[in-house]
């Protein structure tokens, strides 16, 4: 597709439920990032992939969060046993460059997760 | 995680007015960025700054990289309705990841 695609757009989960959020980056983009954006805040880094390798997961808030990109394209962010504080917009971004610090990121529209 | 401080938090202006906002950090950065986020969308890069003191324009937008490397400014001239949204600054230092600011919400009063 022309841009970064994320699904679902909205997800409502009961506390304790597992969720999986999908990101389809721009075709050919090597780098993929996940960000968490709480209401009224800027995005905060979660994790970074270069192709299929997860090179940085320092932003993942707990071991309930897990991300993968097994074939170097589509990525999935999984949150186990969701808690209310996990409610946020989860943004995916991709970049052609092979560096973590590239500013030329293309963001998806995000998945808004609400945990009840 | 660390976030950069942006001010003002929100602005209400009339169409045609100029807008100024800034971003400050306790740490130095060697790249400053400005993004705009529309409701229900991801941020879109507006301007990138790579050198202390640099002044860069993109249409009606002008941004500056502060001399101390701890701040940056964004100006929008002659605002129009489509300027409405949330503006985020972001910084990069060395090999560290992008750090975003807290955002400035711009509303245009008809």
Coordinates of C-alpha atoms in Angstrom, one line a residue:
Chain A
X1 CA 0.0 0.0 0.0
X2 CA 0.9 3.6 -0.2
X3 CA 1.3 4.2 3.5
X4 CA 1.7 2.5 6.8
X5 CA -1.4 0.5 7.6
X6 CA -2.5 -0.5 11.1
X7 CA -5.3 -2.7 12.2
X8 CA -7.6 -2.6 14.0
X9 CA -8.3 1.1 14.2
X10 CA -10.1 0.7 17.5
X11 CA -9.9 -2.1 20.0
X12 CA -11.8 -2.5 23.2
X13 CA -10.6 -5.1 25.6
X14 CA -11.7 -6.3 29.0
X15 CA -9.0 -6.2 31.7
X16 CA -7.0 -9.3 31.6
X17 CA -7.6 -10.0 27.9
X18 CA -4.8 -10.5 25.4
X19 CA -4.7 -8.3 22.3
X20 CA -2.7 -8.2 19.1
X21 CA -2.1 -5.1 17.0
X22 CA -0.9 -5.3 13.5
X23 CA 1.3 -3.0 11.4
X24 CA 1.9 -3.2 7.6
X25 CA 4.8 -0.9 6.9
X26 CA 5.5 0.7 3.6
X27 CA 6.8 -1.9 1.2
X28 CA 10.6 -2.1 1.2
X29 CA 11.0 -0.2 4.5
X30 CA 13.7 -1.7 6.6
X31 CA 13.1 -0.1 9.9
X32 CA 9.9 -0.4 11.9
X33 CA 9.1 1.3 15.2
X34 CA 6.2 1.0 17.7
X35 CA 5.2 4.0 19.8
X36 CA 2.7 4.4 22.6
X37 CA 0.7 7.6 22.8
X38 CA -1.3 8.3 26.0
X39 CA -4.1 10.8 25.8
X40 CA -2.8 14.3 25.7
X41 CA 0.9 13.2 25.4
X42 CA 3.5 12.8 22.7
X43 CA 4.4 9.4 21.4
X44 CA 6.8 7.3 23.5
X45 CA 9.1 4.8 22.0
X46 CA 8.4 1.1 22.6
X47 CA 10.6 -1.0 20.3
X48 CA 12.6 -1.0 17.0
X49 CA 13.1 -3.6 14.3
X50 CA 15.6 -3.6 11.5
X51 CA 14.2 -6.2 9.1
X52 CA 13.3 -9.1 11.3
X53 CA 15.7 -8.3 14.1
X54 CA 14.4 -6.6 17.2
X55 CA 17.3 -4.3 17.9
X56 CA 15.8 -2.3 20.7
X57 CA 13.0 -3.1 23.1
X58 CA 14.0 -0.8 25.9
X59 CA 10.7 1.1 25.8
X60 CA 8.4 -1.9 26.4
X61 CA 6.8 -1.1 29.7
X62 CA 6.6 -4.7 31.0
X63 CA 7.0 -8.3 30.1
X64 CA 3.4 -8.3 29.1
X65 CA 4.3 -6.5 25.9
X66 CA 5.8 -8.5 23.1
X67 CA 6.5 -7.5 19.5
X68 CA 7.6 -9.5 16.5
X69 CA 8.4 -9.1 12.8
X70 CA 9.2 -12.6 11.7
X71 CA 9.6 -12.0 8.0
X72 CA 10.9 -8.5 8.1
X73 CA 7.7 -6.8 6.9
X74 CA 4.4 -7.1 8.9
X75 CA 4.8 -6.6 12.6
X76 CA 2.6 -7.5 15.5
X77 CA 2.5 -5.9 18.9
X78 CA 1.0 -8.2 21.5
X79 CA -0.1 -7.2 25.0
X80 CA -1.0 -10.0 27.4
X81 CA -3.3 -9.6 30.4
X82 CA -4.2 -6.0 29.5
X83 CA -4.5 -3.5 32.3
X84 CA -6.3 -0.1 32.3
X85 CA -3.0 1.7 32.1
X86 CA -2.4 0.1 28.7
X87 CA -5.2 2.2 27.2
X88 CA -3.5 4.4 24.6
X89 CA -3.0 4.9 20.9
X90 CA -0.3 2.5 19.5
X91 CA 1.5 4.0 16.6
X92 CA 3.6 2.1 14.1
X93 CA 6.2 3.9 11.9
X94 CA 8.5 2.7 9.2
X95 CA 11.6 4.1 7.5
X96 CA 13.7 3.2 4.5
X97 CA 16.9 3.8 6.4
X98 CA 18.7 1.2 8.4
X99 CA 19.2 3.4 11.4
X100 CA 17.3 3.8 14.6
X101 CA 17.8 7.6 14.6
X102 CA 16.3 8.4 11.3
X103 CA 13.9 11.2 11.4
X104 CA 12.2 10.3 8.1
X105 CA 9.6 8.1 9.7
X106 CA 6.2 7.5 8.2
X107 CA 3.5 6.9 10.8
X108 CA 0.4 4.9 10.5
X109 CA -2.9 6.2 11.9
X110 CA -2.6 4.1 15.0
X111 CA -4.7 1.6 16.9
X112 CA -6.7 3.1 19.8
X113 CA -6.8 0.6 22.6
X114 CA -9.3 1.0 25.4
X115 CA -9.1 -1.4 28.3
X116 CA -12.2 -1.6 30.5
Chain B
X1 CA 10.1 8.1 29.7
X2 CA 11.6 11.5 29.1
X3 CA 9.5 14.1 27.2
X4 CA 10.4 17.5 26.0
X5 CA 8.5 20.5 27.3
X6 CA 6.4 22.4 24.8
X7 CA 4.7 25.7 25.3
X8 CA 2.1 26.8 25.1
X9 CA 0.1 23.7 25.8
X10 CA -2.7 25.1 23.6
X11 CA -3.4 28.2 21.5
X12 CA -6.6 29.8 20.3
X13 CA -6.0 32.2 17.4
X14 CA -7.9 33.8 14.6
X15 CA -7.3 32.9 11.0
X16 CA -4.6 35.0 9.5
X17 CA -2.6 35.4 12.7
X18 CA 0.9 34.3 13.2
X19 CA 1.7 31.5 15.7
X20 CA 4.8 30.9 17.7
X21 CA 5.6 27.9 19.9
X22 CA 8.7 26.5 21.5
X23 CA 10.2 23.3 22.9
X24 CA 12.8 23.0 25.6
X25 CA 14.9 20.2 27.0
X26 CA 17.3 19.6 29.9
X27 CA 19.5 17.7 27.5
X28 CA 21.2 18.7 24.3
X29 CA 20.1 17.3 21.0
X30 CA 21.9 17.3 17.6
X31 CA 18.7 17.0 15.5
X32 CA 15.4 18.8 16.2
X33 CA 12.2 17.9 14.4
X34 CA 8.7 19.3 14.2
X35 CA 5.7 17.1 13.5
X36 CA 2.0 17.8 13.1
X37 CA -0.7 15.4 14.1
X38 CA -4.3 15.6 12.9
X39 CA -7.1 13.9 14.9
X40 CA -7.1 10.1 14.4
X41 CA -3.8 10.2 12.4
X42 CA -0.2 9.7 13.0
X43 CA 2.4 12.5 13.2
X44 CA 3.7 13.9 9.9
X45 CA 7.1 15.5 9.7
X46 CA 7.1 19.2 8.9
X47 CA 10.7 20.4 9.4
X48 CA 14.0 18.9 10.3
X49 CA 16.9 20.9 11.8
X50 CA 20.5 19.5 12.0
X51 CA 22.7 22.3 13.2
X52 CA 22.7 24.7 16.2
X53 CA 21.5 28.1 15.1
X54 CA 19.9 26.8 11.9
X55 CA 16.8 28.5 10.6
X56 CA 14.7 26.5 8.1
X57 CA 11.5 27.3 6.3
X58 CA 8.8 25.1 4.7
X59 CA 6.2 27.3 3.2
X60 CA 4.6 29.3 5.9
X61 CA 6.5 27.4 8.6
X62 CA 9.8 28.5 10.0
X63 CA 11.7 26.6 12.6
X64 CA 15.0 27.3 14.5
X65 CA 17.5 25.1 16.2
X66 CA 18.5 26.9 19.4
X67 CA 22.1 27.9 19.9
X68 CA 22.3 26.0 23.2
X69 CA 21.0 22.9 21.4
X70 CA 18.4 22.6 24.2
X71 CA 15.6 24.3 22.5
X72 CA 13.8 24.9 19.2
X73 CA 11.1 27.2 18.0
X74 CA 8.3 26.9 15.4
X75 CA 6.5 29.8 13.7
X76 CA 3.5 29.6 11.5
X77 CA 2.7 32.8 9.5
X78 CA -0.8 33.8 8.3
X79 CA -2.5 30.8 9.8
X80 CA -5.3 29.0 7.8
X81 CA -7.9 26.6 9.0
X82 CA -6.0 23.5 7.9
X83 CA -3.2 24.5 10.4
X84 CA -5.4 23.2 13.2
X85 CA -3.9 20.2 15.0
X86 CA -1.3 19.2 17.5
X87 CA 2.3 20.2 16.9
X88 CA 5.0 18.0 18.4
X89 CA 8.7 18.8 18.6
X90 CA 11.1 15.8 18.8
X91 CA 14.8 15.5 19.3
X92 CA 17.6 13.0 18.6
X93 CA 20.9 12.8 20.3
X94 CA 23.7 10.6 19.0
X95 CA 22.4 7.1 18.4
X96 CA 19.5 7.6 20.8
X97 CA 15.9 7.1 19.7
X98 CA 13.5 9.9 18.9
X99 CA 12.1 11.8 22.0
X100 CA 8.9 13.6 21.5
X101 CA 7.5 16.7 23.2
X102 CA 4.3 17.1 25.1
X103 CA 2.6 18.9 22.2
X104 CA 0.9 22.2 21.4
X105 CA -2.7 22.1 20.4
X106 CA -3.6 24.8 17.8
X107 CA -7.2 25.9 17.4
X108 CA -8.3 28.5 14.9
X109 CA -11.3 30.6 15.8
X110 CA -13.4 31.5 12.7

